[in-house]
Coordinates of C-alpha atoms in Angstrom, one line a residue:
M1 CA 109.8 134.8 104.8
K2 CA 108.4 132.7 101.9
L3 CA 105.5 131.3 103.8
P4 CA 104.1 134.7 105.1
A5 CA 104.5 136.0 101.5
V6 CA 102.4 133.1 100.2
Q7 CA 99.8 133.6 102.9
M8 CA 99.6 137.3 102.1
A9 CA 99.3 136.6 98.4
L10 CA 96.5 134.1 99.0
R11 CA 94.7 136.6 101.2
N12 CA 95.0 139.3 98.5
L13 CA 93.7 137.1 95.8
S14 CA 90.7 136.0 97.9
R15 CA 89.7 139.7 98.4
N16 CA 88.3 139.8 94.9
R17 CA 87.7 136.2 94.0
T18 CA 85.7 136.9 90.8
R19 CA 88.5 139.0 89.3
S20 CA 91.1 136.4 90.3
V21 CA 89.1 133.5 88.9
L22 CA 88.6 135.3 85.6
A23 CA 92.3 136.0 85.4
A24 CA 93.1 132.4 86.1
L25 CA 90.5 131.3 83.6
G26 CA 92.4 133.0 80.9
I27 CA 95.5 130.8 81.8
V28 CA 93.2 127.7 81.9
I29 CA 92.0 128.4 78.4
G30 CA 95.5 129.2 77.1
V31 CA 97.1 126.1 78.6
L32 CA 94.2 123.9 77.5
A33 CA 94.6 125.2 73.9
V34 CA 98.4 124.8 73.7
A35 CA 98.5 121.4 75.4
T36 CA 95.5 120.0 73.5
L37 CA 96.4 121.3 70.0
G38 CA 100.0 120.4 70.5
T39 CA 99.1 116.9 71.6
F40 CA 96.5 116.4 68.9
G41 CA 99.0 117.5 66.2
N42 CA 101.6 115.1 67.5
V43 CA 99.1 112.2 67.8
L44 CA 98.1 112.8 64.1
Q45 CA 101.8 112.7 63.1
L46 CA 102.4 109.5 65.0
A47 CA 99.2 107.9 63.6
A48 CA 100.2 108.8 60.1
T49 CA 103.7 107.5 60.5
D50 CA 102.5 104.3 62.0
S51 CA 100.1 103.8 59.1
F52 CA 103.1 103.6 56.8
G53 CA 104.5 100.7 58.7
E54 CA 107.9 99.8 57.3
V55 CA 107.4 101.8 54.1
G56 CA 110.6 103.6 54.7
S57 CA 112.7 100.4 54.6
Q58 CA 112.2 99.8 50.9
V59 CA 114.2 101.2 48.0
V60 CA 112.9 100.5 44.4
V61 CA 115.3 100.9 41.6
S62 CA 114.4 100.8 37.9
P63 CA 116.0 101.8 34.6
N64 CA 115.4 105.5 33.8
D65 CA 113.3 105.4 30.7
D66 CA 113.5 109.2 30.4
A67 CA 117.3 108.9 30.0
G68 CA 116.9 106.2 27.3
V69 CA 117.9 103.3 29.7
E70 CA 115.6 100.4 29.0
A71 CA 117.3 97.6 31.0
F72 CA 119.7 97.0 33.9
S73 CA 123.3 96.4 32.9
E74 CA 125.3 93.8 34.8
R75 CA 127.3 96.7 36.3
D76 CA 124.1 98.3 37.5
L77 CA 123.1 95.1 39.3
Q78 CA 126.5 94.8 40.9
T79 CA 126.2 98.4 42.1
I80 CA 122.9 97.7 43.7
R81 CA 124.1 94.6 45.4
R82 CA 127.1 96.4 46.8
A83 CA 125.0 99.2 48.1
A84 CA 122.6 96.7 49.8
E85 CA 125.4 94.6 51.3
G86 CA 124.9 94.5 55.1
R87 CA 121.8 96.7 54.8
G88 CA 119.1 94.5 53.4
V89 CA 118.0 91.9 50.8
V90 CA 118.1 92.5 47.1
V91 CA 115.0 91.1 45.2
P92 CA 115.1 91.4 41.4
L93 CA 111.6 91.5 39.9
A94 CA 110.4 90.8 36.4
T95 CA 107.1 92.6 35.9
G96 CA 104.2 92.6 33.5
G97 CA 100.5 92.4 33.2
A98 CA 98.0 89.8 32.1
L99 CA 94.5 88.4 32.4
V100 CA 94.2 85.6 34.8
R101 CA 91.3 83.1 34.2
A102 CA 89.6 80.5 36.3
N103 CA 86.1 79.1 36.8
G104 CA 84.8 81.0 33.8
A105 CA 85.9 84.3 35.2
S106 CA 88.8 86.6 34.4
S107 CA 90.7 89.3 36.3
A108 CA 93.5 91.7 35.3
A109 CA 96.6 91.2 37.5
Q110 CA 100.0 92.6 37.9
L111 CA 102.6 89.9 37.3
Y112 CA 105.8 89.7 39.4
G113 CA 108.5 87.2 38.6
T114 CA 110.9 86.4 41.5
S115 CA 112.3 83.3 43.1
Q116 CA 112.3 85.1 46.6
P117 CA 108.7 85.9 47.2
G118 CA 108.9 85.5 50.9
V119 CA 110.9 88.7 51.3
L120 CA 108.2 90.9 49.8
F121 CA 105.0 89.0 50.4
Q122 CA 103.1 87.2 53.2
A123 CA 100.5 84.5 52.9
E124 CA 96.9 84.7 54.0
A125 CA 96.3 81.1 53.1
G126 CA 98.8 78.4 52.2
E127 CA 102.5 78.8 52.5
I128 CA 105.0 80.8 50.5
P129 CA 108.0 78.6 49.5
R130 CA 111.5 79.9 50.3
R131 CA 112.3 79.6 46.6
L132 CA 109.5 79.7 44.0
R133 CA 110.2 77.2 41.2
G134 CA 106.7 76.2 40.2
G135 CA 103.1 77.2 40.8
V136 CA 101.9 80.8 41.5
L137 CA 101.0 83.0 44.4
V138 CA 97.7 84.9 44.0
G139 CA 96.6 88.2 45.6
T140 CA 93.4 88.3 47.6
A141 CA 91.6 90.6 45.2
V142 CA 92.4 88.3 42.2
A143 CA 91.5 85.1 44.3
D144 CA 88.1 86.6 45.4
R145 CA 87.2 87.6 41.8
L146 CA 88.1 84.2 40.4
G147 CA 86.8 82.2 43.3
V148 CA 90.1 80.3 43.7
G149 CA 92.1 79.2 46.7
V150 CA 95.1 77.1 47.6
G151 CA 95.3 74.1 45.3
S152 CA 93.1 75.6 42.6
A153 CA 94.3 76.1 39.0
V154 CA 94.5 79.4 37.1
E155 CA 95.3 80.1 33.5
I156 CA 97.7 82.9 32.4
E157 CA 98.2 83.4 28.7
G158 CA 97.3 79.8 27.9
N159 CA 99.4 78.2 30.6
R160 CA 97.9 76.6 33.7
Y161 CA 99.4 77.0 37.2
R162 CA 98.5 75.6 40.6
V163 CA 97.9 78.2 43.3
L164 CA 100.4 77.6 46.2
A165 CA 99.2 80.4 48.4
V166 CA 96.9 83.4 48.6
L167 CA 98.8 86.6 49.4
A168 CA 97.8 88.7 52.4
E169 CA 97.0 92.4 51.8
G170 CA 100.0 94.5 52.7
E171 CA 99.8 96.8 55.6
D172 CA 102.6 98.9 54.3
I173 CA 102.5 101.5 51.5
S174 CA 104.6 100.2 48.6
P175 CA 104.6 100.1 44.8
I176 CA 104.5 96.3 45.2
A177 CA 100.8 95.8 45.7
P178 CA 100.0 92.2 46.7
A179 CA 96.2 92.4 46.5
R180 CA 96.0 92.4 42.7
A181 CA 99.3 90.5 42.1
V182 CA 100.2 87.1 40.8
V183 CA 103.7 86.0 41.6
L184 CA 105.4 83.5 39.2
P185 CA 108.9 82.0 38.9
P186 CA 111.0 84.4 36.8
D187 CA 111.7 81.8 34.1
E188 CA 108.0 82.0 33.2
F189 CA 108.6 85.4 31.7
A190 CA 109.7 85.9 28.1
S191 CA 112.7 87.7 29.5
E192 CA 114.2 86.8 32.9
E193 CA 116.0 90.2 33.1
P194 CA 114.5 92.2 36.0
S195 CA 112.6 95.4 35.2
Q196 CA 112.8 96.5 38.9
V197 CA 115.0 95.7 41.8
V198 CA 113.7 96.1 45.3
I199 CA 116.0 96.4 48.3
E200 CA 114.2 95.3 51.5
A201 CA 116.4 97.1 54.0
T202 CA 116.7 96.4 57.7
N203 CA 115.6 99.9 58.6
R204 CA 115.0 103.4 57.2
E205 CA 118.6 104.5 57.9
A206 CA 119.9 101.5 56.0
A207 CA 117.5 102.2 53.1
S208 CA 118.6 105.9 52.9
A209 CA 122.3 104.9 52.9
A210 CA 121.8 102.3 50.1
A211 CA 119.8 104.7 48.0
A212 CA 122.5 107.4 48.4
Q213 CA 125.2 105.0 47.4
I214 CA 123.3 103.9 44.3
R215 CA 122.8 107.5 43.2
A216 CA 126.4 108.4 43.8
T217 CA 127.8 105.4 42.0
A218 CA 125.4 104.4 39.2
N219 CA 124.2 107.9 38.4
A220 CA 127.6 109.6 38.8
R221 CA 127.7 110.4 35.0
G222 CA 124.0 110.6 34.3
Q223 CA 120.6 109.6 35.6
R224 CA 120.8 105.9 34.5
L225 CA 118.7 104.6 37.3
A226 CA 115.5 105.9 38.9
V227 CA 115.8 105.4 42.6
L228 CA 112.6 105.6 44.6
E229 CA 113.5 105.9 48.3
L230 CA 110.2 105.4 50.2
S231 CA 111.6 106.8 53.4
S232 CA 111.7 110.3 51.7
I233 CA 107.9 110.1 51.5
V234 CA 107.7 109.5 55.2
D235 CA 110.1 112.3 55.9
R236 CA 108.1 114.8 53.9
I237 CA 104.9 113.8 55.6
A238 CA 106.7 114.1 59.0
D239 CA 108.0 117.5 58.1
F240 CA 104.5 118.6 57.0
F241 CA 102.9 117.5 60.3
A242 CA 105.8 119.1 62.3
L243 CA 105.0 122.4 60.5
L244 CA 101.3 122.0 61.1
N245 CA 101.9 121.2 64.8
G246 CA 104.1 124.3 65.2
F247 CA 101.4 126.4 63.6
L248 CA 98.7 125.0 65.9
V249 CA 100.9 125.5 69.0
A250 CA 101.7 129.1 68.0
L251 CA 98.0 129.8 67.3
A252 CA 97.1 128.4 70.7
G253 CA 99.9 130.5 72.3
L254 CA 98.0 133.7 71.3
S255 CA 95.3 132.8 73.8
L256 CA 98.0 132.7 76.5
V257 CA 99.2 136.1 75.5
V258 CA 95.6 137.4 75.8
A259 CA 95.5 135.7 79.3
G260 CA 98.8 137.5 80.2
V261 CA 97.2 140.9 79.3
A262 CA 94.3 140.0 81.6
I263 CA 96.6 139.1 84.5
F264 CA 98.6 142.3 83.8
N265 CA 95.4 144.3 84.1
V266 CA 94.4 142.5 87.3
M267 CA 97.7 143.0 89.0
L268 CA 97.9 146.6 88.0
M269 CA 94.4 147.3 89.4
S270 CA 95.3 145.4 92.5
A271 CA 98.4 147.4 93.1
S272 CA 96.6 150.6 92.5
E273 CA 93.8 149.7 94.9
R274 CA 96.3 148.8 97.6
R275 CA 98.5 151.8 97.4
E276 CA 97.7 152.8 101.0
E277 CA 98.3 149.3 102.3
I278 CA 101.6 149.1 100.5
G279 CA 102.5 152.5 101.9
V280 CA 101.9 151.3 105.5
L281 CA 103.9 148.2 104.9
R282 CA 106.8 150.2 103.5
A283 CA 106.5 152.7 106.4
V284 CA 106.8 150.0 109.1
G285 CA 110.0 148.6 107.4
V286 CA 108.9 146.1 104.8
Q287 CA 111.5 146.1 102.1
K288 CA 110.9 146.6 98.4
R289 CA 111.9 143.1 97.6
D290 CA 109.3 141.7 100.0
V291 CA 106.5 143.7 98.3
L292 CA 107.8 142.7 94.9
R293 CA 108.0 139.0 96.0
T294 CA 104.4 139.0 97.4
L295 CA 102.9 140.5 94.2
L296 CA 104.9 138.1 92.0
I297 CA 103.7 135.2 94.1
E298 CA 100.1 136.3 93.5
A299 CA 100.7 136.3 89.7
G300 CA 102.6 133.0 90.0
L301 CA 99.7 131.4 91.9
L302 CA 97.3 132.5 89.2
G303 CA 99.5 130.8 86.6
I304 CA 100.1 127.6 88.6
V305 CA 96.4 127.1 89.4
G306 CA 95.3 128.0 85.9
G307 CA 98.0 125.8 84.4
A308 CA 97.1 122.8 86.5
V309 CA 93.4 123.1 85.7
G310 CA 94.2 123.6 82.0
L311 CA 96.4 120.5 82.0
A312 CA 93.7 118.4 83.7
L313 CA 91.2 119.4 81.1
S314 CA 93.7 118.7 78.3
L315 CA 94.2 115.2 79.6
V316 CA 90.4 114.7 79.5
A317 CA 90.4 116.0 75.9
V318 CA 93.2 113.6 74.9
Y319 CA 91.4 110.7 76.5
A320 CA 88.2 111.7 74.6
L321 CA 90.3 111.6 71.4
Y322 CA 91.1 108.0 72.1
Y323 CA 87.6 107.1 73.2
F324 CA 85.7 108.7 70.2
T325 CA 88.2 107.9 67.4
P326 CA 89.8 104.7 66.1
L327 CA 93.3 105.9 67.3
S328 CA 95.1 103.3 69.4
L329 CA 95.9 104.0 73.1
S330 CA 99.6 103.5 72.5
V331 CA 99.6 106.5 70.1
V332 CA 97.5 108.7 72.3
M333 CA 99.6 107.9 75.4
D334 CA 103.0 108.1 73.6
P335 CA 105.7 109.7 75.7
S336 CA 106.4 112.2 72.9
N337 CA 103.2 114.0 73.9
L338 CA 104.6 114.9 77.3
P339 CA 106.8 117.8 76.1
F340 CA 103.6 119.6 74.8
L341 CA 102.0 119.3 78.2
A342 CA 105.1 120.6 80.0
L343 CA 105.5 123.4 77.4
A344 CA 101.9 124.5 77.9
F345 CA 102.2 124.5 81.8
G346 CA 105.6 126.2 81.7
F347 CA 104.4 128.8 79.2
G348 CA 101.3 129.5 81.2
V349 CA 103.2 130.1 84.5
S350 CA 105.9 132.2 82.6
V351 CA 103.2 134.4 81.0
A352 CA 101.6 134.9 84.4
L353 CA 104.9 135.9 86.1
L354 CA 105.9 138.2 83.3
S355 CA 102.5 139.9 83.3
G356 CA 102.8 140.5 87.0
L357 CA 106.4 141.8 86.9
Y358 CA 105.8 145.4 85.9
P359 CA 102.8 145.9 88.3
A360 CA 104.8 144.3 91.1
W361 CA 107.9 146.5 90.3
K362 CA 105.8 149.6 90.2
A363 CA 104.1 148.8 93.5
A364 CA 107.4 148.0 95.2
N365 CA 109.0 151.3 94.1
L366 CA 106.2 153.5 95.5
H367 CA 107.4 156.1 98.0
P368 CA 105.8 155.3 101.4
V369 CA 104.6 159.0 101.8
D370 CA 103.1 159.1 98.3
A371 CA 101.5 155.7 98.8
L372 CA 99.9 156.8 102.1
R373 CA 98.5 159.9 100.5
G374 CA 96.7 157.6 98.1

């Protein structure tokens, strides 16, 4: 009985093609809006998250000046090492600032003192030694300003150093900015005591666990240490984009509700115009469920066709996003976009079926005599 019902539904829809096309067009627009806005929002979230790289894998710990703590105690350092054990590498940093001079020019630079520069920095030119015992590493901005390169000499506070490597600009967002940095051995500082400790964790989960352990242990009786967990920044940004995406999808869903009202009107008018036909069908023995099924199939066909066209147009829009913007294809084609396409299509078909339910029920429950009277 399903095939005759589908054939009858197709015949009924073709009777007034203009009305049927306009009703399906509402579903097309609604599905296009939900799928496109949902996908666009998700793509923006993925692009923003990717731009942070491994930002979430760093934890920066420093003495809390607001609490009157000016330096790490040995106990603090032990706490940090225990928290990072099995989760990442601990890099103590001595920090400062100075003017760097070379070739008659000078440039302000952020000084970092560490014997493990390879954990935090990468070289654009030259090679970063596993342990820094002599010489300096210079950031690209400082090197360009001074006109120096690998093997050149720079002067810092009256001391001359040979440039071992030029640091590459970091792709990750981090308080440790390599472009304007100069990295020296820690014993070149007046005090070798670290002013910051960076934990380069293996992943965001490890960074979060290490940060939580430091807060629970070192700050149990007061905020001795300031713990900057960079993954929290990424999480907040992800929460913002998730909220924005939900708002966009809900806004686009209103267009599907409007389309549902249009289908409701079409199905109600169709049932009213076909009262006599329905009366004849009922008089010759067609059951209520058959009439109900036929009209619901009509509404479902409008939803399926409109949803399919809407999905096709949304795919074109997503490809245009990749073609006309600098977004990478991997972000645009990410599998996490698929649920928005499925949601849009399913929502469109569901709205069409729900909109046709009452008109179909009303038509199926017409008394044959009353229907034949018109």
